[in-house]
PDB file of C-alpha atoms in Angstrom:
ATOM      1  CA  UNK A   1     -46.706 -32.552 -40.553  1.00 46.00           C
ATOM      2  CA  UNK A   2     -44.823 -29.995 -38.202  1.00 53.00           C
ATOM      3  CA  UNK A   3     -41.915 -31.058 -35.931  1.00 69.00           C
ATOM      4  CA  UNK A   4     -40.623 -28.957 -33.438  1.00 76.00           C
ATOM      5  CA  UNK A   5     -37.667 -28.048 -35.347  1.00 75.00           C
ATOM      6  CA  UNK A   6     -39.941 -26.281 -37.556  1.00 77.00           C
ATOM      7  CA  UNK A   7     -41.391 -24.429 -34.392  1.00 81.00           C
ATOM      8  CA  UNK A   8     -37.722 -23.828 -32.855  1.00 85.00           C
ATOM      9  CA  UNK A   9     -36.770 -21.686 -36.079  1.00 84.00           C
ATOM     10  CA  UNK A  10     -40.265 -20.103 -36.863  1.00 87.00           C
ATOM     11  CA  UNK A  11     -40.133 -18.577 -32.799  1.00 90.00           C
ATOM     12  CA  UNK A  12     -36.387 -17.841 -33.003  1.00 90.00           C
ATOM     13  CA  UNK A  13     -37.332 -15.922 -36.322  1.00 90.00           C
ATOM     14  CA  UNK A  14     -39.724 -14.076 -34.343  1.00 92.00           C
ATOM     15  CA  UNK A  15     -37.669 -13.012 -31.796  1.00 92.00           C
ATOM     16  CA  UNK A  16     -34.946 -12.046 -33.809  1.00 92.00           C
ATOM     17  CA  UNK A  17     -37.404  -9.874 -36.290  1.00 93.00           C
ATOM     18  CA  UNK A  18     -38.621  -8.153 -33.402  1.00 93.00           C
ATOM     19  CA  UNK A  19     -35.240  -7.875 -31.506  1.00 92.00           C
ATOM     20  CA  UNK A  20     -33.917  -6.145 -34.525  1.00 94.00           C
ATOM     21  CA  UNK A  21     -37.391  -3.628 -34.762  1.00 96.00           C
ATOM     22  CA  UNK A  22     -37.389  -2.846 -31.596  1.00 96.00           C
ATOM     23  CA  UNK A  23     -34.483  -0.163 -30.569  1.00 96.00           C
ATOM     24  CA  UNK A  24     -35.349  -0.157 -26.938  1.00 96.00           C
ATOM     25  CA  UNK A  25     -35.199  -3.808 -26.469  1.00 95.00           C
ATOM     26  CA  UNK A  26     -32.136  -4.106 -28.600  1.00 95.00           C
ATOM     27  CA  UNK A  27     -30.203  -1.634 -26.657  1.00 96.00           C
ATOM     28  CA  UNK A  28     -31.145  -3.851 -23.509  1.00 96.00           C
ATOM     29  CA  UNK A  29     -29.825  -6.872 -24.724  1.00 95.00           C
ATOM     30  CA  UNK A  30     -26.189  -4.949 -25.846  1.00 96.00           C
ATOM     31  CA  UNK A  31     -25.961  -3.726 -22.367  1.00 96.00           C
ATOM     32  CA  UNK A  32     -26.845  -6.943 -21.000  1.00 95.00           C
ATOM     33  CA  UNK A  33     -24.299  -8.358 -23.078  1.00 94.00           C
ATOM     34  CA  UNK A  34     -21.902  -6.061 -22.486  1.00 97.00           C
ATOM     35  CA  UNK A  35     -22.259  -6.044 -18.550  1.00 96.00           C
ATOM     36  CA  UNK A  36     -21.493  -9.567 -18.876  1.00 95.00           C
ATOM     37  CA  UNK A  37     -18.471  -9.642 -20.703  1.00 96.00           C
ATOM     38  CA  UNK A  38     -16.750  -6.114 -18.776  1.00 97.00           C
ATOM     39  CA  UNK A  39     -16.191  -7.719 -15.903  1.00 95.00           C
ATOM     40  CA  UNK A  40     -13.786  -5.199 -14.169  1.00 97.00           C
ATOM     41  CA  UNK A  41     -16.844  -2.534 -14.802  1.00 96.00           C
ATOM     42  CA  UNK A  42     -13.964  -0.660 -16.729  1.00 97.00           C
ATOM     43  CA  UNK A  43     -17.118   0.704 -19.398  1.00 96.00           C
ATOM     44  CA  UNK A  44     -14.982  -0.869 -22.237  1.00 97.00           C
ATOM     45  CA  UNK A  45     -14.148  -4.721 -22.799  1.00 97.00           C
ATOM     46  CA  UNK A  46     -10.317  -5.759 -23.537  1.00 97.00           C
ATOM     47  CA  UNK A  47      -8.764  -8.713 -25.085  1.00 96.00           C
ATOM     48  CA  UNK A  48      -8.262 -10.709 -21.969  1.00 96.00           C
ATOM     49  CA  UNK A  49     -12.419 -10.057 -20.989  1.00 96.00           C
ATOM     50  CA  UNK A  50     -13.232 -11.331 -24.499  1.00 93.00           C
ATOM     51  CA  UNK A  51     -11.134 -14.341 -24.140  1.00 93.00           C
ATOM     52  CA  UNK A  52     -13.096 -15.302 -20.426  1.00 93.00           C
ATOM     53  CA  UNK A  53     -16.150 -15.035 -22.450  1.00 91.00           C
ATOM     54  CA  UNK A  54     -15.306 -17.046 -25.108  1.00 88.00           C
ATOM     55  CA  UNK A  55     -13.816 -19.607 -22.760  1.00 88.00           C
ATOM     56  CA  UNK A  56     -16.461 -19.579 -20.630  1.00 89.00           C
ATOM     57  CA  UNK A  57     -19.120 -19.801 -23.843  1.00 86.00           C
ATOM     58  CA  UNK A  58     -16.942 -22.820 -25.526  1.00 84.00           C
ATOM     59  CA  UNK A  59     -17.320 -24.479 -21.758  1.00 86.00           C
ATOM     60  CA  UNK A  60     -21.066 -24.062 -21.402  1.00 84.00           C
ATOM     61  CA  UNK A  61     -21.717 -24.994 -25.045  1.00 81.00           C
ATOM     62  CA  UNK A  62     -19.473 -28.455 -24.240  1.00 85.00           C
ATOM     63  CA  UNK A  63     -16.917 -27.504 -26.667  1.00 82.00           C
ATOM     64  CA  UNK A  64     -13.337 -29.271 -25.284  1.00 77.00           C
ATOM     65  CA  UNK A  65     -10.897 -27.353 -26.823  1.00 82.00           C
ATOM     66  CA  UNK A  66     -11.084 -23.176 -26.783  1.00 80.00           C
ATOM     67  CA  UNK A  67      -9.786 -20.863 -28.954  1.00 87.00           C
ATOM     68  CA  UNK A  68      -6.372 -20.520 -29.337  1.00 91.00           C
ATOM     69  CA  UNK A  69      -4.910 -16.837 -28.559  1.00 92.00           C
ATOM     70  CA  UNK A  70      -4.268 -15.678 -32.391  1.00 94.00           C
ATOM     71  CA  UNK A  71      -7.783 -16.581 -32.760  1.00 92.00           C
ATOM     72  CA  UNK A  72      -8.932 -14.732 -29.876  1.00 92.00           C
ATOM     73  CA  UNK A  73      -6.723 -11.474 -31.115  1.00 94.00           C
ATOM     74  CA  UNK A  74      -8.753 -12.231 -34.272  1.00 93.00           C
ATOM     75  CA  UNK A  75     -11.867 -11.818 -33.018  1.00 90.00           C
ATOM     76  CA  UNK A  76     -10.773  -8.696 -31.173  1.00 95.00           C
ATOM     77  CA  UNK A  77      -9.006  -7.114 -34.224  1.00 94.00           C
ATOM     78  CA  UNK A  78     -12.821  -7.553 -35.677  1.00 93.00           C
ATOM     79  CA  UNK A  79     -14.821  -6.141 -32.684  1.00 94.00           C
ATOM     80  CA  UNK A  80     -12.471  -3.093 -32.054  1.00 96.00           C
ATOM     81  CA  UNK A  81     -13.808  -0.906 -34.992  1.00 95.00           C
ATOM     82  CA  UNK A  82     -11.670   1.761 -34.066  1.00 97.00           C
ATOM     83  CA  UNK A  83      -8.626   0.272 -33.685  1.00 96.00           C
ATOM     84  CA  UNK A  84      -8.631   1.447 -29.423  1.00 97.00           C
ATOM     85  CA  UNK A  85      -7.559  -1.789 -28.074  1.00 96.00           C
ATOM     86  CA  UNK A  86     -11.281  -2.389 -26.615  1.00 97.00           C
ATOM     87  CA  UNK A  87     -14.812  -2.277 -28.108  1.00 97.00           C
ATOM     88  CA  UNK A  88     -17.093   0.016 -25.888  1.00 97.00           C
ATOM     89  CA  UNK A  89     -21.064  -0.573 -26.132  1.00 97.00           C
ATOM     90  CA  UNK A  90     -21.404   1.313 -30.040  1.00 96.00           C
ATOM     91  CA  UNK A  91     -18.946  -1.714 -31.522  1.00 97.00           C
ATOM     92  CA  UNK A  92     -20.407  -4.457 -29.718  1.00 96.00           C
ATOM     93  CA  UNK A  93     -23.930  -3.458 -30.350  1.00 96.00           C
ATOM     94  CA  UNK A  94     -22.557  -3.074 -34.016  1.00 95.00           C
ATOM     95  CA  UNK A  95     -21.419  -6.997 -34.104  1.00 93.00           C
ATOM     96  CA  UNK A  96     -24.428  -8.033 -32.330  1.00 93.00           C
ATOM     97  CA  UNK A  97     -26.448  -6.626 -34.741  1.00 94.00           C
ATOM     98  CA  UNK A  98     -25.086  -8.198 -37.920  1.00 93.00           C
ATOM     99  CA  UNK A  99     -24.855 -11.277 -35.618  1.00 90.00           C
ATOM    100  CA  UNK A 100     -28.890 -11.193 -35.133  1.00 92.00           C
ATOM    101  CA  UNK A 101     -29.175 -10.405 -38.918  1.00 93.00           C
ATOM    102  CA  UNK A 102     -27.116 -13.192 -40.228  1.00 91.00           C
ATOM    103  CA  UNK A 103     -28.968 -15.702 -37.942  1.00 90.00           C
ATOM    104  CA  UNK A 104     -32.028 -13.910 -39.254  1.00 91.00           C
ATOM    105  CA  UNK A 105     -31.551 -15.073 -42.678  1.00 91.00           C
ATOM    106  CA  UNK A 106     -30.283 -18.364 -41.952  1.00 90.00           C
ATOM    107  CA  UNK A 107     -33.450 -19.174 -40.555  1.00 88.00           C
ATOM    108  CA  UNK A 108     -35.364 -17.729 -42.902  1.00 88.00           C
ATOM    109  CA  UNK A 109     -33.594 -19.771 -45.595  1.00 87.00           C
ATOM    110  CA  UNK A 110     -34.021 -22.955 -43.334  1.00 85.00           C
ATOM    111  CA  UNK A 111     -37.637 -22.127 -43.280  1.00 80.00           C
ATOM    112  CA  UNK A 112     -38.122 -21.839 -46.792  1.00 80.00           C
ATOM    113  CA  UNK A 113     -36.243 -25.284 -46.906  1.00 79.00           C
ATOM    114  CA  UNK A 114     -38.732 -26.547 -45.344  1.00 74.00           C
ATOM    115  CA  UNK A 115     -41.488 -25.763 -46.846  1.00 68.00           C
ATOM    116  CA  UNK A 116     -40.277 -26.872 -50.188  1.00 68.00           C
ATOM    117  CA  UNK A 117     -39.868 -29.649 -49.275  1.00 67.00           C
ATOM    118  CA  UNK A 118     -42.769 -30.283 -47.266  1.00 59.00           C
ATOM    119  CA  UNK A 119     -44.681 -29.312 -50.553  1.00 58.00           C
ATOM    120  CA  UNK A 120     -42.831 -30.711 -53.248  1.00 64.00           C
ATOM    121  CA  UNK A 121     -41.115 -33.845 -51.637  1.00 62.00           C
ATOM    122  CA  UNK A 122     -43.990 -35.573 -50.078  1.00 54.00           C
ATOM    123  CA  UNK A 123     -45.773 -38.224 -52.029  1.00 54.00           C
TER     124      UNK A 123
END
């Protein structure tokens, strides 16, 4: 009656719920993050280390054709909070964190998707 679909989201749930409980851990992951994307170890990202990433993100996920640069600026105009031209650890960590918490309750919605219809639509 399960697929492993069902299995994907319920774990990815998990780890989200207790990425988003757990300060410690979630402070890891934004410096993880963050080391990744501040390439020149400046301790702040700028528009040109965002748009690596998000090249480099588009190539691994197989997606042909990047961002264009007023998209790029768009995202950074989002990021950079404070209007510094570059997001330091505080705004990424912010944008991660609505990130996790929007894929939270997309899943969660999935989920109960699911089990409606498991329920209801079976004969």
């Amino acid at each position: 009656l399960f697929d492993i679909s069902e299995i994907i989201m319920e774990e990815s749930y998990k780890a989200l719920d207790t990425l988003l409980k757990d300060e410690a851990t979630f402070k890891q992951v934004v410096e993880a993050v963050f080391e990744s994307i501040d390439t020149d170890k400046s301790g702040s990202i700028d528009i040109k280390e965002i748009e690596v990433f998000i090249n480099s993100v588009c190539k691994e996920m197989g997606i042909g054709q990047a961002p264009d640069k007023a998209a790029i600026e768009t995202v950074f105009k989002e990021l950079d909070t404070d209007k510094s031209n570059s997001i330091d650890k505080e705004e990424l960590g912010k944008f991660l964190r609505t990130l996790f918490e929007e894929q939270k309750k997309q899943l969660e919605a999935s989920m109960k998707k699911q089990i409606i219809s498991i329920h209801f639509c079976l004969p």
